[in-house]
Amino acid sequence: SNRLNSAADPMASKREHLSGPRWLSSRPGKRWAEVFFLQWSVGWILIFGLIVAFKVYEPLRDTGYMIIGLGVSLPFVVYPALFPSMTDKQIPWYDRYWVKANVWVGIFGFVGNYFWTHYFYKVLHAKYTFPVEIQLNEVPFFLYLITHAYFMSYHTATTIVLRRYWTSVRSDSALVRALGSIVLVFSLSVFTAFMETFTISEVPYYSHDDKFMMYTVGSIFYGIYFYVSFPMFARIDESGKNWSLSRTAIDSLGAAMLVSIILDLTRLVMNTSLVSENLSILSATTTDQFPFLAQ
């Protein structure tokens, strides 16, 4: 039957192949972007690793850190803008997958740095002591840029892994597929959070009171970002009609709101007050302000 269909329709075998197990997207523009994102991820991670290994960061101040931040994050935007794929050349810039991917991650990463970092300061007692003066809401600004590179790499890699799972599992049970997805997303999230924490542990400007707690509880807590973001990001232009730029931005903001809710519910479960120097903020008995709104 399949052979007859293929003979009658030359495109049938191709569609059957594209609908089977795969790592990369079946859509040319998205596939090209994923390959480039992975290639640059290898490049910037190697550069970053050398900077940490040889302690190049030690004499740096604002300008040096800003150069590093721009150096690892800008290529995700600049290269595909200057050297678009053949597919992208045929469509408006705002319909290109790489644009939507950068917008989604840019919004999500900004919210994470501006708001959620304070949960790490107050709940997990982590702190940044980088010798820089340019900060935004008590977070070194260059970290906003570096976060973009990290998150672009994370979300590209996990989208590829999730796609492989979703296109490989042929179980008739929706429950089995859903449970498998939950386990996979949770595993990817905790692994990602742990590896980031572990690999930057030698940087003296990032510290915490209890290393074991940061590796264990901290990884699960940080993983909350990704429990939500990994499966949501993977949906962009994955099936059906391509997303608009506005839908992409709204989706990212929705993901950020969900993470915010889960983070604060987790804080309440842990029964930890978020406290600034002079103001008790959003403790179990005080709901005056969120920590990131305190003056």
Short mmCIF file of C-alpha atoms in Angstrom, two decimals:
data_model
loop_
_atom_site.label_atom_id
_atom_site.label_comp_id
_atom_site.label_asym_id
_atom_site.label_seq_id
_atom_site.Cartn_x
_atom_site.Cartn_y
_atom_site.Cartn_z
CA SER A 1 0.00 0.00 0.00
CA ASN A 2 2.79 2.43 0.96
CA ARG A 3 4.66 1.57 -2.24
CA LEU A 4 1.58 2.21 -4.34
CA ASN A 5 1.06 5.54 -2.61
CA SER A 6 4.68 6.47 -3.24
CA ALA A 7 4.38 5.52 -6.92
CA ALA A 8 1.21 7.52 -7.30
CA ASP A 9 2.59 10.50 -5.39
CA PRO A 10 6.34 11.16 -5.78
CA MET A 11 6.26 13.35 -2.67
CA ALA A 12 4.70 10.67 -0.44
CA SER A 13 7.97 8.98 0.45
CA LYS A 14 9.56 12.32 1.20
CA ARG A 15 6.70 13.31 3.49
CA GLU A 16 6.86 9.91 5.16
CA HIS A 17 10.59 10.40 5.75
CA LEU A 18 10.11 13.88 7.17
CA SER A 19 7.37 12.66 9.48
CA GLY A 20 9.61 9.92 10.89
CA PRO A 21 12.17 10.17 13.71
CA ARG A 22 14.44 13.17 13.26
CA TRP A 23 16.72 15.48 15.17
CA LEU A 24 16.56 18.61 13.04
CA SER A 25 13.48 20.47 11.86
CA SER A 26 11.83 19.48 8.59
CA ARG A 27 11.43 23.18 7.79
CA PRO A 28 14.49 24.48 5.87
CA GLY A 29 14.70 27.90 7.55
CA LYS A 30 14.40 26.50 11.04
CA ARG A 31 16.78 23.64 10.28
CA TRP A 32 19.43 26.06 8.96
CA ALA A 33 19.08 28.23 12.07
CA GLU A 34 19.36 25.23 14.42
CA VAL A 35 22.56 24.07 12.71
CA PHE A 36 24.08 27.56 12.93
CA PHE A 37 23.03 27.98 16.58
CA LEU A 38 24.70 24.67 17.42
CA GLN A 39 27.86 25.58 15.52
CA TRP A 40 28.20 28.93 17.25
CA SER A 41 27.41 27.31 20.59
CA VAL A 42 30.50 25.14 20.22
CA GLY A 43 32.51 28.25 19.38
CA TRP A 44 31.42 30.49 22.23
CA ILE A 45 31.54 27.71 24.83
CA LEU A 46 35.14 26.97 23.80
CA ILE A 47 36.02 30.68 24.07
CA PHE A 48 34.26 30.95 27.41
CA GLY A 49 35.99 27.83 28.71
CA LEU A 50 39.40 29.25 27.83
CA ILE A 51 38.55 32.53 29.55
CA VAL A 52 37.64 30.68 32.75
CA ALA A 53 40.47 28.13 32.57
CA PHE A 54 43.18 30.77 32.09
CA LYS A 55 41.46 33.30 34.38
CA VAL A 56 41.43 35.92 31.67
CA TYR A 57 38.59 37.59 33.56
CA GLU A 58 40.70 38.60 36.57
CA PRO A 59 41.90 42.04 35.36
CA LEU A 60 38.64 42.84 33.56
CA ARG A 61 36.21 45.56 34.51
CA ASP A 62 33.03 46.90 32.87
CA THR A 63 34.43 47.30 29.36
CA GLY A 64 36.10 43.90 29.29
CA TYR A 65 33.06 42.05 30.59
CA MET A 66 30.80 43.93 28.18
CA ILE A 67 33.02 42.89 25.26
CA ILE A 68 32.76 39.26 26.33
CA GLY A 69 28.99 39.52 26.68
CA LEU A 70 28.56 41.11 23.27
CA GLY A 71 31.08 38.74 21.73
CA VAL A 72 29.20 35.59 22.71
CA SER A 73 25.64 36.85 22.20
CA LEU A 74 25.70 39.09 19.10
CA PRO A 75 26.66 36.36 16.59
CA PHE A 76 23.29 34.69 17.22
CA VAL A 77 21.74 37.77 15.62
CA VAL A 78 24.41 39.31 13.41
CA TYR A 79 25.48 36.26 11.39
CA PRO A 80 22.02 35.12 10.23
CA ALA A 81 21.13 38.75 9.53
CA LEU A 82 24.18 39.29 7.30
CA PHE A 83 24.31 35.80 5.77
CA PRO A 84 20.73 34.51 5.62
CA SER A 85 19.88 31.09 4.26
CA MET A 86 18.39 30.73 0.80
CA THR A 87 15.00 30.11 2.37
CA ASP A 88 15.22 33.20 4.57
CA LYS A 89 16.11 35.41 1.61
CA GLN A 90 12.67 34.71 0.20
CA ILE A 91 10.66 35.80 3.24
CA PRO A 92 10.39 39.02 5.32
CA TRP A 93 12.86 39.34 8.22
CA TYR A 94 10.09 39.12 10.82
CA ASP A 95 8.99 35.69 9.49
CA ARG A 96 12.43 34.12 9.85
CA TYR A 97 12.83 31.52 12.57
CA TRP A 98 16.15 32.86 13.85
CA VAL A 99 14.49 36.22 14.53
CA LYS A 100 11.67 34.63 16.49
CA ALA A 101 14.05 32.38 18.42
CA ASN A 102 16.16 35.37 19.48
CA VAL A 103 13.09 37.39 20.45
CA TRP A 104 11.64 34.55 22.53
CA VAL A 105 14.92 33.88 24.34
CA GLY A 106 15.72 37.58 24.66
CA ILE A 107 12.47 38.31 26.50
CA PHE A 108 12.67 35.21 28.66
CA GLY A 109 16.32 35.81 29.56
CA PHE A 110 15.68 39.46 30.41
CA VAL A 111 12.86 38.55 32.80
CA GLY A 112 15.04 35.86 34.34
CA ASN A 113 17.88 38.24 35.09
CA TYR A 114 15.81 41.24 36.11
CA PHE A 115 13.32 39.43 38.33
CA TRP A 116 14.26 35.84 39.14
CA THR A 117 17.90 36.44 40.07
CA HIS A 118 16.62 37.92 43.33
CA TYR A 119 15.19 34.55 44.31
CA PHE A 120 18.70 33.15 44.12
CA TYR A 121 19.99 36.06 46.19
CA LYS A 122 17.41 35.63 48.93
CA VAL A 123 16.28 32.00 48.81
CA LEU A 124 19.56 30.27 47.98
CA HIS A 125 21.88 33.02 49.29
CA ALA A 126 23.84 33.23 46.05
CA LYS A 127 25.63 36.44 45.16
CA TYR A 128 27.56 38.11 42.37
CA THR A 129 30.65 40.16 43.25
CA PHE A 130 31.95 40.99 39.78
CA PRO A 131 34.07 44.18 39.81
CA VAL A 132 31.64 46.08 37.60
CA GLU A 133 29.50 49.16 38.06
CA ILE A 134 27.08 48.80 35.16
CA GLN A 135 24.14 46.92 36.63
CA LEU A 136 20.41 46.65 36.06
CA ASN A 137 18.32 45.91 39.14
CA GLU A 138 21.37 44.71 41.09
CA VAL A 139 22.43 42.30 38.34
CA PRO A 140 25.63 42.99 36.32
CA PHE A 141 24.44 44.06 32.89
CA PHE A 142 26.91 41.92 30.97
CA LEU A 143 25.21 38.85 32.47
CA TYR A 144 22.05 39.74 30.55
CA LEU A 145 24.11 39.36 27.37
CA ILE A 146 25.85 36.17 28.42
CA THR A 147 22.51 34.70 29.48
CA HIS A 148 21.26 35.17 25.93
CA ALA A 149 24.09 33.01 24.59
CA TYR A 150 23.54 30.37 27.26
CA PHE A 151 19.79 30.23 26.72
CA MET A 152 20.01 30.18 22.92
CA SER A 153 22.31 27.18 23.15
CA TYR A 154 20.23 25.41 25.79
CA HIS A 155 16.95 25.84 24.00
CA THR A 156 18.31 24.87 20.60
CA ALA A 157 19.89 21.67 21.92
CA THR A 158 16.87 20.63 23.97
CA THR A 159 14.46 21.37 21.12
CA ILE A 160 16.44 18.92 18.99
CA VAL A 161 16.35 16.25 21.72
CA LEU A 162 12.64 16.76 22.37
CA ARG A 163 11.87 16.59 18.65
CA ARG A 164 13.70 13.29 18.41
CA TYR A 165 11.61 11.90 21.24
CA TRP A 166 8.32 13.30 19.94
CA THR A 167 8.91 11.98 16.42
CA SER A 168 10.16 8.58 17.59
CA VAL A 169 7.57 7.54 20.15
CA ARG A 170 4.62 5.90 18.43
CA SER A 171 2.69 4.80 21.49
CA ASP A 172 -1.09 4.78 21.09
CA SER A 173 -1.36 5.98 24.68
CA ALA A 174 -1.35 9.75 25.03
CA LEU A 175 -0.65 9.28 28.73
CA VAL A 176 2.52 7.29 28.05
CA ARG A 177 3.77 9.95 25.63
CA ALA A 178 2.96 12.72 28.10
CA LEU A 179 4.69 10.99 31.00
CA GLY A 180 7.73 10.35 28.84
CA SER A 181 7.82 14.03 27.88
CA ILE A 182 7.57 15.11 31.52
CA VAL A 183 10.43 12.85 32.57
CA LEU A 184 12.58 13.97 29.64
CA VAL A 185 11.93 17.69 30.19
CA PHE A 186 12.61 17.37 33.92
CA SER A 187 15.84 15.46 33.29
CA LEU A 188 17.07 17.93 30.68
CA SER A 189 16.19 20.87 32.92
CA VAL A 190 17.96 19.63 36.04
CA PHE A 191 20.97 18.45 34.05
CA THR A 192 21.25 21.84 32.34
CA ALA A 193 20.93 23.73 35.62
CA PHE A 194 23.47 21.50 37.38
CA MET A 195 26.04 21.68 34.59
CA GLU A 196 25.86 25.46 34.43
CA THR A 197 26.30 25.75 38.19
CA PHE A 198 29.14 23.23 38.19
CA THR A 199 31.06 24.70 35.26
CA ILE A 200 31.11 28.24 36.68
CA SER A 201 31.85 27.14 40.24
CA GLU A 202 35.52 28.13 39.87
CA VAL A 203 34.67 31.73 39.06
CA PRO A 204 35.28 33.59 42.35
CA TYR A 205 32.73 36.31 41.59
CA TYR A 206 29.82 33.87 41.86
CA SER A 207 29.41 32.39 45.31
CA HIS A 208 26.90 30.80 47.65
CA ASP A 209 26.81 29.72 51.29
CA ASP A 210 26.34 26.00 50.72
CA LYS A 211 27.86 24.43 47.60
CA PHE A 212 26.08 21.09 48.10
CA MET A 213 22.71 22.82 48.46
CA MET A 214 23.35 24.86 45.32
CA TYR A 215 24.24 21.74 43.33
CA THR A 216 21.17 19.81 44.53
CA VAL A 217 18.31 22.05 45.64
CA GLY A 218 19.67 24.91 43.56
CA SER A 219 19.69 22.81 40.38
CA ILE A 220 16.07 21.77 40.90
CA PHE A 221 15.13 25.37 41.72
CA TYR A 222 16.96 26.78 38.70
CA GLY A 223 15.47 23.98 36.63
CA ILE A 224 12.05 25.59 37.13
CA TYR A 225 13.02 28.04 34.38
CA PHE A 226 13.45 25.18 31.95
CA TYR A 227 10.57 22.92 33.02
CA VAL A 228 8.43 25.61 31.41
CA SER A 229 10.66 27.10 28.72
CA PHE A 230 12.07 23.99 27.01
CA PRO A 231 8.76 22.53 25.78
CA MET A 232 7.25 25.96 25.09
CA PHE A 233 10.20 27.21 23.03
CA ALA A 234 10.26 23.97 21.04
CA ARG A 235 6.79 24.78 19.67
CA ILE A 236 7.94 27.80 17.64
CA ASP A 237 7.33 27.09 13.92
CA GLU A 238 7.38 23.38 14.68
CA SER A 239 4.07 22.43 13.09
CA GLY A 240 1.13 24.06 11.43
CA LYS A 241 1.26 27.70 10.41
CA ASN A 242 4.43 29.65 11.16
CA TRP A 243 4.24 31.91 14.18
CA SER A 244 4.02 35.68 13.96
CA LEU A 245 6.53 37.82 15.83
CA SER A 246 3.78 39.07 18.15
CA ARG A 247 2.70 35.52 19.02
CA THR A 248 6.32 34.66 19.73
CA ALA A 249 6.71 37.60 22.13
CA ILE A 250 3.40 36.88 23.88
CA ASP A 251 4.31 33.21 24.25
CA SER A 252 7.63 34.10 25.86
CA LEU A 253 5.95 36.51 28.26
CA GLY A 254 3.42 33.80 29.13
CA ALA A 255 6.22 31.35 29.84
CA ALA A 256 7.93 33.96 32.03
CA MET A 257 4.75 34.56 33.99
CA LEU A 258 4.29 30.84 34.61
CA VAL A 259 7.88 30.51 35.82
CA SER A 260 7.36 33.50 38.14
CA ILE A 261 4.31 31.85 39.69
CA ILE A 262 6.09 28.51 40.18
CA LEU A 263 9.19 30.17 41.64
CA ASP A 264 7.21 32.07 44.24
CA LEU A 265 5.01 29.09 45.12
CA THR A 266 8.24 27.14 45.61
CA ARG A 267 9.53 29.88 47.89
CA LEU A 268 6.37 29.66 49.97
CA VAL A 269 6.67 25.88 50.20
CA MET A 270 10.28 26.29 51.34
CA ASN A 271 8.94 28.84 53.87
CA THR A 272 11.69 31.30 53.05
CA SER A 273 11.21 35.04 53.35
CA LEU A 274 12.66 37.31 50.71
CA VAL A 275 14.37 39.97 52.76
CA SER A 276 16.23 43.08 51.75
CA GLU A 277 18.42 45.05 54.14
CA ASN A 278 15.64 47.18 55.53
CA LEU A 279 12.39 45.62 54.35
CA SER A 280 10.74 42.25 54.76
CA ILE A 281 9.42 41.44 51.33
CA LEU A 282 6.74 38.95 50.42
CA SER A 283 7.30 36.66 53.40
CA ALA A 284 4.59 34.32 54.65
CA THR A 285 3.06 37.24 56.56
CA THR A 286 4.06 40.24 54.46
CA THR A 287 2.92 40.95 50.91
CA ASP A 288 4.11 44.56 50.51
CA GLN A 289 6.33 44.14 47.46
CA PHE A 290 8.26 41.72 45.37
CA PRO A 291 12.02 41.92 46.02
CA PHE A 292 12.75 43.20 42.55
CA LEU A 293 10.44 46.21 43.10
CA ALA A 294 11.97 47.27 46.42
CA GLN A 295 13.68 50.63 46.43
#
